[in-house]
């Protein structure tokens, strides 16, 4: 590190942030999220509130973050507005009670929205790095996210120099900031591992107000081993992919896979790893989780392009120790490239994401419980699902012990519509919806995916609905939701 930058404590750095500032931080999942300054900022907010002063920020990150950021700041009532994605219990609770405004966005859209000033000027960026050079080269840590854009656009920059992160991690970074239209060029990226950028982000060094030294590792939650239900869903997905390959609808060299976070996604990768019918494969994705990471080690996965490393400390240590192996197999990209619609379409990505709720015609709600309370947000699921070669959605057929059917007559909120959803899978089975008109889609989803407890109800709903291209009964399409709200049980 160059000594020409001021070294600050986290508390001193937090003083650079004023009430109502738009603050942008590194972090794409807890990977690479700023930690020390947000914690100090939360404490400062509490002190200011105690002395009767107003203090809250508007907060942008790459995606969700870790405890020190979203949880601490939400608990301290230090956030008034948040975008583009979150997965924090504390933050969610304040969003759903109207205390924090939350803008739920496609993650690929975020950098260009910042560039065009849709949210106003970024006052301060707080970015985790392992090194900053005199001329402003910033070597990022376990995620790239939107940090290159934040560094480029912010008025002031604070760097969290994290000694707990390995300097080698940034050998995997491939950073390029596409120009805004009309000067944006086509991205020439026709292989998941192709490199088109540099291993560092760039900042005007004059904007750096200080460096905060930390050594805190990423605040990853635990990953549990796949349960029986996830394994069942994974089994259907793996068999389906193997059959598609056999039928020639997936080329023999296979296609790159994307997967969202969670138990089912992990189980699918364990299943693919064990399947003799699926060839060695690549990922073009936004989060790299432990199960596919293990397949990289074993050679079943040939390489992965991601936006961040959603991994445990021991995995990150392994990468640092064997960087020559991993730097040829993992590429970390900014989110407007990892999630870029043109590249996803060009590579023919197979997208695998999770639904909270789906309806009998194949619309998917990934974000809002009974259409009202946000869970996490759309994240990158829309970027991938909409532009993929094959878009698969998975979920258990019931939630809360059967009080909720995840398959309903009409989704209470739609993130991915019928035009995007090709395949729906629950532990009951798989519905391949390609080429099916609405009536046939409904039959296939009800017979293959719905839990037996709810099958008759949904069959009757269709039978008694008004004929049309899509048969619906607008008086009764939300009866299940209504009963859930009134009694706590859709069948109650
Ligand atoms: O509640 O935790 O209180 O038990 O919702 O459900 O089944 O554990 O599913 O953790 O995989 O999350 C869609 C939220 C699924 C996630 C979603 C209740 C259920 C449980 C969680 P409890 P599960 P998961 C990559 C891509 C959108 C973003 C995305 C998500 C809790 O996958 O956020 O894909 N996806 N990003 O009991 C009411 C229903 C319910 C329900 C489940 N129909 N109604 N509650 N639950 N179904 C990441 C990035 O973009 C960075």
Short mmCIF file of C-alpha atoms and ligand atoms in Angstrom, two decimals:
data_model
loop_
_atom_site.label_atom_id
_atom_site.label_comp_id
_atom_site.label_asym_id
_atom_site.label_seq_id
_atom_site.Cartn_x
_atom_site.Cartn_y
_atom_site.Cartn_z
CA UNK A 1 0.00 0.00 0.00
CA UNK A 2 1.20 3.46 -0.73
CA UNK A 3 1.76 5.66 2.31
CA UNK A 4 0.42 8.73 0.53
CA UNK A 5 -3.15 7.71 1.45
CA UNK A 6 -4.31 8.63 4.93
CA UNK A 7 -4.77 5.69 7.25
CA UNK A 8 -7.99 6.04 9.23
CA UNK A 9 -9.77 4.11 11.92
CA UNK A 10 -13.19 2.83 10.88
CA UNK A 11 -14.73 5.44 13.22
CA UNK A 12 -12.79 8.26 11.54
CA UNK A 13 -13.79 6.98 8.09
CA UNK A 14 -17.47 6.84 9.12
CA UNK A 15 -17.29 10.59 9.87
CA UNK A 16 -16.94 11.23 6.10
CA UNK A 17 -20.52 9.99 5.65
CA UNK A 18 -23.28 12.54 6.24
CA UNK A 19 -26.99 12.25 6.87
CA UNK A 20 -28.93 11.32 3.70
CA UNK A 21 -25.77 10.52 1.70
CA UNK A 22 -25.99 7.96 -1.08
CA UNK A 23 -23.38 5.41 0.00
CA UNK A 24 -22.27 2.55 -2.27
CA UNK A 25 -20.33 -0.39 -0.90
CA UNK A 26 -18.60 -3.47 -2.22
CA UNK A 27 -20.25 -6.84 -1.66
CA UNK A 28 -22.05 -9.39 -3.76
CA UNK A 29 -23.54 -11.76 -1.18
CA UNK A 30 -21.31 -11.50 1.93
CA UNK A 31 -18.36 -12.05 -0.44
CA UNK A 32 -16.15 -8.98 -0.45
CA UNK A 33 -18.64 -6.82 1.44
CA UNK A 34 -17.40 -3.79 3.37
CA UNK A 35 -17.42 -4.62 7.07
CA UNK A 36 -15.49 -2.28 9.36
CA UNK A 37 -16.84 1.09 8.17
CA UNK A 38 -20.52 0.00 8.13
CA UNK A 39 -20.17 -1.34 11.69
CA UNK A 40 -18.66 1.94 12.83
CA UNK A 41 -21.34 3.84 10.93
CA UNK A 42 -24.09 1.89 12.71
CA UNK A 43 -22.57 2.81 16.07
CA UNK A 44 -22.31 6.45 15.01
CA UNK A 45 -25.95 6.44 13.90
CA UNK A 46 -27.02 5.07 17.28
CA UNK A 47 -25.08 7.80 19.11
CA UNK A 48 -26.56 10.51 16.89
CA UNK A 49 -30.09 9.17 17.39
CA UNK A 50 -29.57 9.10 21.16
CA UNK A 51 -28.63 12.77 21.05
CA UNK A 52 -31.77 13.53 19.09
CA UNK A 53 -30.14 13.97 15.66
CA UNK A 54 -31.37 12.47 12.42
CA UNK A 55 -29.00 10.14 10.62
CA UNK A 56 -29.64 7.63 7.87
CA UNK A 57 -28.08 6.82 4.52
CA UNK A 58 -29.34 5.61 1.19
CA UNK A 59 -27.45 2.40 0.49
CA UNK A 60 -26.36 0.71 -2.73
CA UNK A 61 -24.34 -2.50 -2.90
CA UNK A 62 -23.69 -5.13 -5.57
CA UNK A 63 -26.28 -7.52 -4.14
CA UNK A 64 -26.96 -8.86 -0.65
CA UNK A 65 -24.18 -8.46 1.92
CA UNK A 66 -23.09 -9.71 5.33
CA UNK A 67 -24.10 -9.08 8.91
CA UNK A 68 -21.82 -6.09 9.54
CA UNK A 69 -23.46 -4.21 6.73
CA UNK A 70 -27.18 -4.81 6.20
CA UNK A 71 -28.00 -6.22 9.63
CA UNK A 72 -26.06 -3.73 11.74
CA UNK A 73 -27.19 -0.69 9.74
CA UNK A 74 -30.85 -1.80 9.70
CA UNK A 75 -30.81 -2.53 13.43
CA UNK A 76 -29.39 0.95 14.03
CA UNK A 77 -32.13 2.56 11.89
CA UNK A 78 -29.31 3.96 9.77
CA UNK A 79 -30.81 3.17 6.33
CA UNK A 80 -33.70 5.04 4.72
CA UNK A 81 -33.45 3.60 1.18
CA UNK A 82 -31.84 0.44 -0.18
CA UNK A 83 -31.21 -1.15 -3.60
CA UNK A 84 -30.77 -3.51 -5.49
CA UNK A 85 -31.05 -6.78 -3.42
CA UNK A 86 -30.80 -7.94 0.18
CA UNK A 87 -31.19 -11.08 2.24
CA UNK A 88 -31.02 -9.69 5.77
CA UNK A 89 -33.69 -10.59 8.32
CA UNK A 90 -33.36 -7.23 10.12
CA UNK A 91 -33.50 -5.21 6.91
CA UNK A 92 -36.40 -7.24 5.50
CA UNK A 93 -38.43 -6.62 8.64
CA UNK A 94 -37.96 -2.85 8.33
CA UNK A 95 -38.73 -2.90 4.61
CA UNK A 96 -41.94 -4.82 5.19
CA UNK A 97 -43.09 -2.45 7.92
CA UNK A 98 -42.52 0.58 5.71
CA UNK A 99 -39.51 1.95 7.60
CA UNK A 100 -37.03 1.46 4.75
CA UNK A 101 -37.73 2.02 1.05
CA UNK A 102 -36.39 -0.89 -0.99
CA UNK A 103 -35.94 -0.89 -4.77
CA UNK A 104 -35.85 -4.46 -6.06
CA UNK A 105 -33.81 -4.52 -9.29
CA UNK A 106 -32.26 -6.82 -11.87
CA UNK A 107 -28.62 -6.89 -10.79
CA UNK A 108 -27.28 -6.41 -14.32
CA UNK A 109 -29.14 -3.07 -14.49
CA UNK A 110 -27.53 -1.55 -11.43
CA UNK A 111 -24.23 -0.26 -12.86
CA UNK A 112 -25.86 1.50 -15.80
CA UNK A 113 -28.50 3.00 -13.51
CA UNK A 114 -25.65 4.41 -11.42
CA UNK A 115 -23.86 5.67 -14.54
CA UNK A 116 -26.97 7.50 -15.73
CA UNK A 117 -27.61 8.95 -12.26
CA UNK A 118 -30.99 7.29 -11.69
CA UNK A 119 -30.40 7.44 -7.93
CA UNK A 120 -28.49 10.72 -7.83
CA UNK A 121 -24.80 11.15 -7.19
CA UNK A 122 -22.91 8.64 -5.06
CA UNK A 123 -21.44 10.65 -2.20
CA UNK A 124 -19.19 7.97 -0.71
CA UNK A 125 -18.06 4.52 -1.88
CA UNK A 126 -16.67 2.04 0.65
CA UNK A 127 -14.84 -0.76 -1.14
CA UNK A 128 -12.93 -3.74 0.23
CA UNK A 129 -9.57 -4.41 -1.43
CA UNK A 130 -6.23 -6.08 -0.77
CA UNK A 131 -4.11 -3.39 -2.41
CA UNK A 132 -4.38 0.15 -3.78
CA UNK A 133 -1.55 1.61 -5.80
CA UNK A 134 -0.46 5.25 -5.99
CA UNK A 135 -2.01 5.55 -9.44
CA UNK A 136 -5.38 4.18 -8.29
CA UNK A 137 -5.35 0.51 -9.21
CA UNK A 138 -7.68 -1.23 -6.76
CA UNK A 139 -7.28 -4.99 -6.30
CA UNK A 140 -10.67 -6.25 -5.12
CA UNK A 141 -11.33 -9.25 -2.89
CA UNK A 142 -13.88 -12.08 -3.12
CA UNK A 143 -16.42 -10.30 -5.31
CA UNK A 144 -16.32 -7.73 -8.07
CA UNK A 145 -20.02 -6.78 -8.02
CA UNK A 146 -20.58 -3.15 -8.91
CA UNK A 147 -17.41 -1.91 -7.18
CA UNK A 148 -15.66 -0.76 -10.39
CA UNK A 149 -18.64 1.49 -11.18
CA UNK A 150 -18.93 2.74 -7.60
CA UNK A 151 -15.20 3.62 -7.57
CA UNK A 152 -15.61 5.39 -10.87
CA UNK A 153 -18.74 7.35 -9.93
CA UNK A 154 -18.39 8.23 -6.23
CA UNK A 155 -17.28 11.66 -5.04
CA UNK A 156 -15.28 10.22 -2.13
CA UNK A 157 -13.80 6.76 -1.71
CA UNK A 158 -12.89 4.84 1.43
CA UNK A 159 -10.92 1.64 0.97
CA UNK A 160 -11.18 -1.18 3.50
CA UNK A 161 -7.81 -2.83 3.11
CA UNK A 162 -8.49 -6.35 4.31
CA UNK A 163 -5.44 -8.34 5.44
CA UNK A 164 -7.72 -11.32 6.08
CA UNK A 165 -8.36 -11.67 2.34
CA UNK A 166 -5.72 -13.11 0.06
CA UNK A 167 -4.06 -10.77 -2.47
CA UNK A 168 -4.10 -13.72 -4.91
CA UNK A 169 -7.91 -13.65 -5.16
CA UNK A 170 -7.75 -10.70 -7.55
CA UNK A 171 -5.68 -12.77 -10.01
CA UNK A 172 -9.07 -14.22 -10.97
CA UNK A 173 -10.72 -10.83 -11.57
CA UNK A 174 -11.51 -9.74 -15.12
CA UNK A 175 -12.71 -6.17 -14.95
CA UNK A 176 -14.00 -4.07 -17.79
CA UNK A 177 -16.42 -1.17 -17.51
CA UNK A 178 -18.67 -1.08 -20.57
CA UNK A 179 -19.25 2.46 -21.83
CA UNK A 180 -22.79 3.78 -21.61
CA UNK A 181 -24.87 3.76 -24.82
CA UNK A 182 -24.65 5.00 -27.54
CA UNK A 183 -20.92 4.23 -27.32
CA UNK A 184 -21.28 0.77 -25.84
CA UNK A 185 -19.58 -1.90 -27.97
CA UNK A 186 -20.56 -5.54 -28.31
CA UNK A 187 -18.79 -7.65 -25.71
CA UNK A 188 -16.67 -10.28 -27.34
CA UNK A 189 -17.08 -13.09 -24.87
CA UNK A 190 -17.79 -16.48 -26.39
CA UNK A 191 -16.44 -18.78 -23.70
CA UNK A 192 -17.19 -18.66 -19.95
CA UNK A 193 -13.49 -18.38 -19.12
CA UNK A 194 -12.52 -15.85 -21.78
CA UNK A 195 -10.81 -12.77 -20.33
CA UNK A 196 -11.58 -9.34 -21.74
CA UNK A 197 -10.46 -6.98 -18.97
CA UNK A 198 -7.93 -6.31 -16.25
CA UNK A 199 -7.37 -7.82 -12.80
CA UNK A 200 -7.97 -4.50 -11.02
CA UNK A 201 -10.52 -1.70 -10.86
CA UNK A 202 -9.45 1.90 -11.36
CA UNK A 203 -10.09 4.90 -9.16
CA UNK A 204 -8.96 8.47 -9.34
CA UNK A 205 -6.53 8.43 -6.36
CA UNK A 206 -7.47 12.01 -5.47
CA UNK A 207 -10.91 10.76 -4.45
CA UNK A 208 -9.54 8.39 -1.80
CA UNK A 209 -10.15 10.04 1.56
CA UNK A 210 -8.57 7.25 3.52
CA UNK A 211 -7.70 3.62 4.00
CA UNK A 212 -9.10 1.52 6.84
CA UNK A 213 -7.14 -1.60 7.70
CA UNK A 214 -9.16 -4.70 8.67
CA UNK A 215 -8.64 -8.43 8.78
CA UNK A 216 -12.20 -9.69 9.01
CA UNK A 217 -13.18 -12.69 6.88
CA UNK A 218 -16.39 -12.75 4.82
CA UNK A 219 -19.47 -13.33 6.99
CA UNK A 220 -20.77 -16.42 5.20
CA UNK A 221 -23.71 -18.24 6.78
CA UNK A 222 -23.38 -22.01 7.09
CA UNK A 223 -24.25 -24.32 4.22
CA UNK A 224 -26.26 -27.36 5.28
CA UNK A 225 -26.00 -30.70 3.49
CA UNK A 226 -28.87 -31.21 1.01
CA UNK A 227 -31.98 -32.70 2.66
CA UNK A 228 -34.10 -35.49 1.15
CA UNK A 229 -36.51 -33.05 -0.49
CA UNK A 230 -33.71 -31.09 -2.21
CA UNK A 231 -32.17 -34.36 -3.37
CA UNK A 232 -35.49 -35.42 -4.90
CA UNK A 233 -35.85 -32.15 -6.81
CA UNK A 234 -32.22 -32.38 -7.86
CA UNK A 235 -32.80 -35.92 -9.12
CA UNK A 236 -35.58 -34.74 -11.47
CA UNK A 237 -33.41 -31.89 -12.76
CA UNK A 238 -30.41 -34.13 -13.41
CA UNK A 239 -32.54 -36.78 -15.20
CA UNK A 240 -34.16 -34.06 -17.30
CA UNK A 241 -30.81 -32.60 -18.36
CA UNK A 242 -29.46 -36.06 -19.17
CA UNK A 243 -32.52 -36.77 -21.35
CA UNK A 244 -32.23 -33.44 -23.13
CA UNK A 245 -28.62 -34.29 -23.91
CA UNK A 246 -29.59 -37.71 -25.21
CA UNK A 247 -32.32 -36.19 -27.36
CA UNK A 248 -29.85 -33.71 -28.88
CA UNK A 249 -31.60 -30.66 -27.45
CA UNK A 250 -28.46 -29.90 -25.46
CA UNK A 251 -25.21 -30.22 -27.46
CA UNK A 252 -22.83 -33.08 -26.57
CA UNK A 253 -20.27 -30.69 -25.02
CA UNK A 254 -23.12 -29.48 -22.77
CA UNK A 255 -23.98 -25.82 -22.02
CA UNK A 256 -22.82 -23.53 -19.20
CA UNK A 257 -24.93 -23.65 -16.06
CA UNK A 258 -26.13 -20.83 -13.82
CA UNK A 259 -27.55 -21.45 -10.43
CA UNK A 260 -29.09 -19.31 -7.71
CA UNK A 261 -28.25 -19.73 -4.06
CA UNK A 262 -29.68 -22.29 -1.66
CA UNK A 263 -30.05 -25.90 -0.73
CA UNK A 264 -31.67 -27.17 -3.91
CA UNK A 265 -29.01 -25.57 -6.11
CA UNK A 266 -26.31 -27.21 -4.03
CA UNK A 267 -28.10 -30.58 -4.28
CA UNK A 268 -28.39 -30.27 -8.07
CA UNK A 269 -24.64 -29.81 -8.35
CA UNK A 270 -24.00 -32.81 -6.13
CA UNK A 271 -26.35 -34.78 -8.40
CA UNK A 272 -24.65 -33.57 -11.57
CA UNK A 273 -21.28 -34.43 -10.04
CA UNK A 274 -22.42 -38.00 -9.47
CA UNK A 275 -24.21 -38.46 -12.81
CA UNK A 276 -22.36 -40.47 -15.44
CA UNK A 277 -24.81 -39.13 -18.06
CA UNK A 278 -23.76 -35.48 -17.83
CA UNK A 279 -20.37 -34.53 -19.24
CA UNK A 280 -17.83 -32.26 -17.56
CA UNK A 281 -19.27 -28.76 -17.70
CA UNK A 282 -18.69 -25.01 -17.17
CA UNK A 283 -20.65 -22.47 -15.16
CA UNK A 284 -21.56 -18.96 -16.25
CA UNK A 285 -23.15 -17.69 -13.09
CA UNK A 286 -23.20 -14.92 -10.50
CA UNK A 287 -22.52 -16.83 -7.29
CA UNK A 288 -20.14 -19.73 -6.83
CA UNK A 289 -21.26 -21.90 -3.90
CA UNK A 290 -19.50 -24.81 -2.14
CA UNK A 291 -20.99 -27.74 -4.12
CA UNK A 292 -19.95 -26.59 -7.59
CA UNK A 293 -16.63 -25.40 -6.12
CA UNK A 294 -15.93 -28.97 -5.00
CA UNK A 295 -16.64 -30.17 -8.55
CA UNK A 296 -14.00 -27.76 -9.81
CA UNK A 297 -11.47 -29.46 -7.58
CA UNK A 298 -12.52 -32.94 -8.74
CA UNK A 299 -12.42 -31.92 -12.40
CA UNK A 300 -16.14 -32.51 -13.08
CA UNK A 301 -16.53 -28.77 -13.50
CA UNK A 302 -14.04 -27.36 -15.99
CA UNK A 303 -14.32 -23.73 -15.00
CA UNK A 304 -16.63 -21.02 -13.70
CA UNK A 305 -17.33 -17.41 -14.48
CA UNK A 306 -18.92 -15.69 -11.48
CA UNK A 307 -19.36 -12.31 -9.85
CA UNK A 308 -18.34 -13.49 -6.40
CA UNK A 309 -17.09 -16.39 -4.34
CA UNK A 310 -19.89 -17.35 -1.94
CA UNK A 311 -17.57 -19.79 -0.21
CA UNK A 312 -16.38 -20.72 3.27
CA UNK A 313 -13.02 -19.50 4.65
CA UNK A 314 -11.42 -22.93 4.09
CA UNK A 315 -12.35 -22.80 0.38
CA UNK A 316 -10.89 -19.31 0.05
CA UNK A 317 -7.72 -20.50 1.75
CA UNK A 318 -7.51 -23.37 -0.70
CA UNK A 319 -7.85 -20.95 -3.62
CA UNK A 320 -5.09 -18.74 -2.19
CA UNK A 321 -2.80 -21.74 -1.63
CA UNK A 322 -3.37 -23.11 -5.12
CA UNK A 323 -3.93 -19.95 -7.08
CA UNK A 324 -2.17 -21.30 -10.17
CA UNK A 325 -4.79 -24.04 -10.43
CA UNK A 326 -7.78 -21.80 -9.70
CA UNK A 327 -6.84 -18.69 -11.67
CA UNK A 328 -7.13 -20.69 -14.88
CA UNK A 329 -10.53 -22.04 -13.83
CA UNK A 330 -12.37 -19.14 -12.15
CA UNK A 331 -13.06 -15.70 -13.60
CA UNK A 332 -14.62 -13.00 -11.41
CA UNK A 333 -16.52 -10.35 -13.36
CA UNK A 334 -18.45 -7.14 -12.68
CA UNK A 335 -22.17 -7.81 -12.41
CA UNK A 336 -23.09 -6.07 -15.65
CA UNK A 337 -20.94 -8.70 -17.39
CA UNK A 338 -21.55 -11.80 -15.23
CA UNK A 339 -25.29 -11.14 -15.62
CA UNK A 340 -25.23 -9.63 -19.10
CA UNK A 341 -28.29 -10.62 -21.16
CA UNK A 342 -26.37 -10.66 -24.47
CA UNK A 343 -23.67 -12.98 -23.14
CA UNK A 344 -26.15 -15.27 -21.39
CA UNK A 345 -28.04 -15.65 -24.68
CA UNK A 346 -24.84 -16.03 -26.69
CA UNK A 347 -23.41 -18.76 -24.45
CA UNK A 348 -26.74 -20.63 -24.24
CA UNK A 349 -26.75 -20.71 -20.45
CA UNK A 350 -29.00 -23.19 -18.64
CA UNK A 351 -30.50 -21.20 -15.75
CA UNK A 352 -31.60 -22.79 -12.53
CA UNK A 353 -33.41 -20.59 -10.01
CA UNK A 354 -35.79 -20.92 -7.08
CA UNK A 355 -39.42 -19.89 -6.89
CA UNK A 356 -41.32 -18.93 -3.74
CA UNK A 357 -44.55 -19.49 -5.59
CA UNK A 358 -45.58 -20.53 -9.12
CA UNK A 359 -48.98 -20.61 -10.72
CA UNK A 360 -50.68 -23.25 -12.79
CA UNK A 361 -49.79 -21.39 -16.00
CA UNK A 362 -46.08 -21.09 -15.18
CA UNK A 363 -45.67 -17.57 -13.83
CA UNK A 364 -43.18 -17.39 -10.98
CA UNK A 365 -43.01 -15.26 -7.85
CA UNK A 366 -39.50 -15.31 -6.38
CA UNK A 367 -39.77 -12.33 -4.11
CA UNK A 368 -43.03 -11.42 -2.34
CA UNK A 369 -44.89 -13.56 0.19
CA UNK A 370 -48.63 -13.26 -0.48
CA UNK A 371 -47.75 -10.50 -2.92
CA UNK A 372 -46.82 -8.17 -0.08
CA UNK A 373 -43.76 -8.92 2.00
CA UNK A 374 -40.43 -9.09 0.27
CA UNK A 375 -38.20 -12.06 1.03
CA UNK A 376 -34.88 -11.13 -0.65
CA UNK A 377 -35.50 -9.67 -4.08
CA UNK A 378 -35.20 -10.73 -7.71
CA UNK A 379 -31.40 -10.57 -7.61
CA UNK A 380 -29.88 -11.96 -10.77
CA UNK A 381 -32.57 -14.57 -11.32
CA UNK A 382 -34.34 -12.43 -13.94
CA UNK A 383 -31.14 -11.60 -15.81
CA UNK A 384 -30.43 -15.29 -16.24
CA UNK A 385 -33.90 -16.80 -16.55
CA UNK A 386 -35.13 -14.38 -19.22
CA UNK A 387 -32.07 -14.72 -21.44
CA UNK A 388 -31.14 -18.34 -20.92
CA UNK A 389 -31.36 -21.19 -23.42
CA UNK A 390 -33.33 -23.17 -20.87
CA UNK A 391 -34.92 -21.67 -17.79
CA UNK A 392 -35.66 -24.07 -14.94
CA UNK A 393 -37.40 -23.08 -11.70
CA UNK A 394 -37.43 -25.28 -8.63
CA UNK A 395 -39.27 -25.17 -5.28
CA UNK A 396 -40.83 -27.54 -2.75
CA UNK A 397 -44.54 -28.11 -3.55
CA UNK A 398 -45.62 -26.97 -0.07
CA UNK A 399 -44.29 -24.65 2.62
CA UNK A 400 -44.95 -24.34 6.37
CA UNK A 401 -45.84 -27.99 6.76
CA UNK A 402 -48.51 -27.92 4.05
CA UNK A 403 -50.33 -24.78 5.17
CA UNK A 404 -49.09 -23.21 1.96
CA UNK A 405 -49.20 -24.65 -1.55
CA UNK A 406 -46.38 -23.10 -3.53
CA UNK A 407 -48.45 -23.73 -6.66
CA UNK A 408 -51.50 -21.51 -6.79
CA UNK A 409 -54.14 -20.48 -9.36
CA UNK A 410 -52.56 -17.06 -9.90
CA UNK A 411 -49.27 -15.78 -8.50
CA UNK A 412 -49.72 -13.01 -5.97
CA UNK A 413 -46.69 -11.24 -7.51
CA UNK A 414 -44.89 -12.03 -10.77
CA UNK A 415 -41.12 -11.84 -11.24
CA UNK A 416 -40.75 -14.32 -14.11
CA UNK A 417 -43.65 -14.74 -16.46
CA UNK A 418 -44.95 -17.69 -18.50
CA UNK A 419 -42.81 -16.62 -21.46
CA UNK A 420 -39.64 -17.11 -19.41
CA UNK A 421 -40.36 -20.25 -17.43
CA UNK A 422 -39.57 -23.40 -19.44
CA UNK A 423 -39.51 -26.04 -16.75
CA UNK A 424 -40.96 -26.20 -13.23
CA UNK A 425 -39.78 -28.79 -10.72
CA UNK A 426 -40.95 -29.74 -7.22
CA UNK A 427 -40.32 -32.87 -5.17
CA UNK A 428 -43.53 -34.24 -6.78
CA UNK A 429 -42.06 -34.14 -10.27
CA UNK A 430 -41.11 -32.04 -13.27
CA UNK A 431 -43.29 -30.14 -15.74
CA UNK A 432 -41.68 -29.43 -19.10
CA UNK A 433 -43.74 -26.49 -20.34
CA UNK A 434 -42.02 -25.85 -23.65
CA UNK A 435 -44.41 -25.70 -26.58
CA UNK A 436 -47.51 -26.02 -24.40
CA UNK A 437 -50.54 -23.75 -24.62
CA UNK A 438 -51.91 -22.49 -21.28
CA UNK A 439 -54.50 -25.27 -20.80
CA UNK A 440 -51.86 -27.96 -21.26
CA UNK A 441 -49.43 -26.12 -19.02
CA UNK A 442 -52.00 -26.10 -16.24
CA UNK A 443 -52.66 -29.83 -16.62
CA UNK A 444 -48.98 -30.68 -16.59
CA UNK A 445 -48.15 -28.49 -13.59
CA UNK A 446 -51.12 -29.75 -11.56
CA UNK A 447 -50.51 -33.42 -12.33
CA UNK A 448 -46.69 -33.35 -12.08
CA UNK A 449 -45.75 -30.69 -9.54
CA UNK A 450 -48.62 -29.95 -7.15
CA UNK A 451 -48.72 -31.67 -3.75
CA UNK A 452 -51.56 -34.26 -3.55
CA UNK A 453 -53.18 -32.17 -0.76
CA UNK A 454 -53.86 -29.38 -3.27
CA UNK A 455 -54.36 -31.24 -6.55
CA UNK A 456 -58.16 -31.56 -6.41
CA UNK A 457 -58.56 -27.93 -5.44
CA UNK A 458 -56.54 -26.78 -8.47
CA UNK A 459 -58.22 -29.22 -10.87
CA UNK A 460 -61.60 -27.88 -9.73
CA UNK A 461 -60.38 -24.27 -10.02
CA UNK A 462 -59.56 -24.81 -13.69
CA UNK A 463 -62.74 -26.79 -14.39
CA UNK A 464 -64.91 -24.05 -12.90
CA UNK A 465 -63.05 -21.11 -14.44
CA UNK A 466 -64.24 -19.08 -17.39
CA UNK A 467 -63.09 -20.44 -20.77
CA UNK A 468 -60.55 -18.33 -22.62
CA UNK A 469 -56.99 -18.62 -23.87
CA UNK A 470 -56.05 -18.68 -20.19
CA UNK A 471 -58.84 -20.01 -18.01
CA UNK A 472 -59.22 -17.95 -14.86
CA UNK A 473 -61.83 -17.00 -12.33
CA UNK A 474 -60.87 -13.51 -11.23
CA UNK A 475 -63.30 -13.68 -8.31
CA UNK A 476 -61.64 -16.72 -6.81
CA UNK A 477 -58.05 -16.82 -8.09
CA UNK A 478 -56.71 -15.54 -4.76
CA UNK A 479 -58.96 -17.58 -2.45
CA UNK A 480 -56.02 -19.69 -1.24
CA UNK A 481 -54.03 -16.56 -0.38
CA UNK A 482 -57.04 -14.98 1.26
CA UNK A 483 -57.58 -18.03 3.46
CA UNK A 484 -53.87 -18.05 4.34
CA UNK A 485 -54.10 -14.43 5.47
CA UNK A 486 -57.29 -15.05 7.45
CA UNK A 487 -56.56 -18.44 9.04
CA UNK A 488 -52.84 -19.12 8.54
CA UNK A 489 -53.66 -22.11 6.35
CA UNK A 490 -54.57 -22.13 2.66
CA UNK A 491 -56.92 -25.04 3.25
CA UNK A 492 -58.05 -23.70 6.64
O1 LIG B 1 -39.35 -19.75 5.40
O2 LIG B 1 -37.17 -19.69 6.52
O3 LIG B 1 -39.28 -19.13 7.76
O4 LIG B 1 -38.85 -21.50 7.01
O5 LIG B 1 -39.74 -18.98 2.51
O6 LIG B 1 -37.88 -20.85 1.56
O7 LIG B 1 -37.77 -23.16 0.67
O8 LIG B 1 -36.04 -22.37 2.37
O9 LIG B 1 -36.10 -21.52 -0.02
O10 LIG B 1 -34.03 -20.44 1.03
O11 LIG B 1 -34.04 -21.49 -1.27
O12 LIG B 1 -35.24 -19.34 -0.80
C1 LIG B 1 -37.06 -17.79 -3.60
C2 LIG B 1 -36.54 -16.84 -1.36
C3 LIG B 1 -36.09 -19.25 -1.89
C4 LIG B 1 -34.64 -17.47 -2.88
C5 LIG B 1 -36.09 -17.82 -2.43
C6 LIG B 1 -40.86 -19.74 2.98
C7 LIG B 1 -40.22 -20.99 3.54
C8 LIG B 1 -38.99 -20.41 4.20
C9 LIG B 1 -37.46 -19.74 2.26
P1 LIG B 1 -38.61 -20.04 6.79
P2 LIG B 1 -36.92 -22.07 1.21
P3 LIG B 1 -34.73 -20.74 -0.22
C10 LIG B 1 -28.85 -15.78 -6.98
C11 LIG B 1 -30.20 -15.64 -7.64
C12 LIG B 1 -34.64 -14.84 -5.69
C13 LIG B 1 -33.27 -14.31 -5.97
C14 LIG B 1 -32.41 -15.26 -6.74
C15 LIG B 1 -34.55 -16.10 -3.56
C16 LIG B 1 -38.57 -19.32 3.25
O13 LIG B 1 -34.18 -18.44 -3.78
O14 LIG B 1 -34.44 -15.10 -2.88
O15 LIG B 1 -32.80 -16.29 -7.21
N1 LIG B 1 -34.64 -16.07 -4.91
N2 LIG B 1 -31.18 -14.87 -6.90
O16 LIG B 1 -41.09 -21.64 4.43
C17 LIG B 1 -44.82 -18.12 1.91
C18 LIG B 1 -44.65 -19.35 -0.06
C19 LIG B 1 -43.38 -19.83 0.40
C20 LIG B 1 -42.93 -19.38 1.63
C21 LIG B 1 -41.44 -20.73 0.76
N3 LIG B 1 -45.14 -19.72 -1.25
N4 LIG B 1 -45.32 -18.50 0.72
N5 LIG B 1 -43.64 -18.53 2.40
N6 LIG B 1 -41.72 -19.97 1.82
N7 LIG B 1 -42.46 -20.66 -0.13
C22 LIG B 1 -28.46 -14.86 -5.86
C23 LIG B 1 -28.27 -13.43 -6.23
O17 LIG B 1 -29.00 -12.89 -6.97
C24 LIG B 1 -27.14 -12.68 -5.64
#
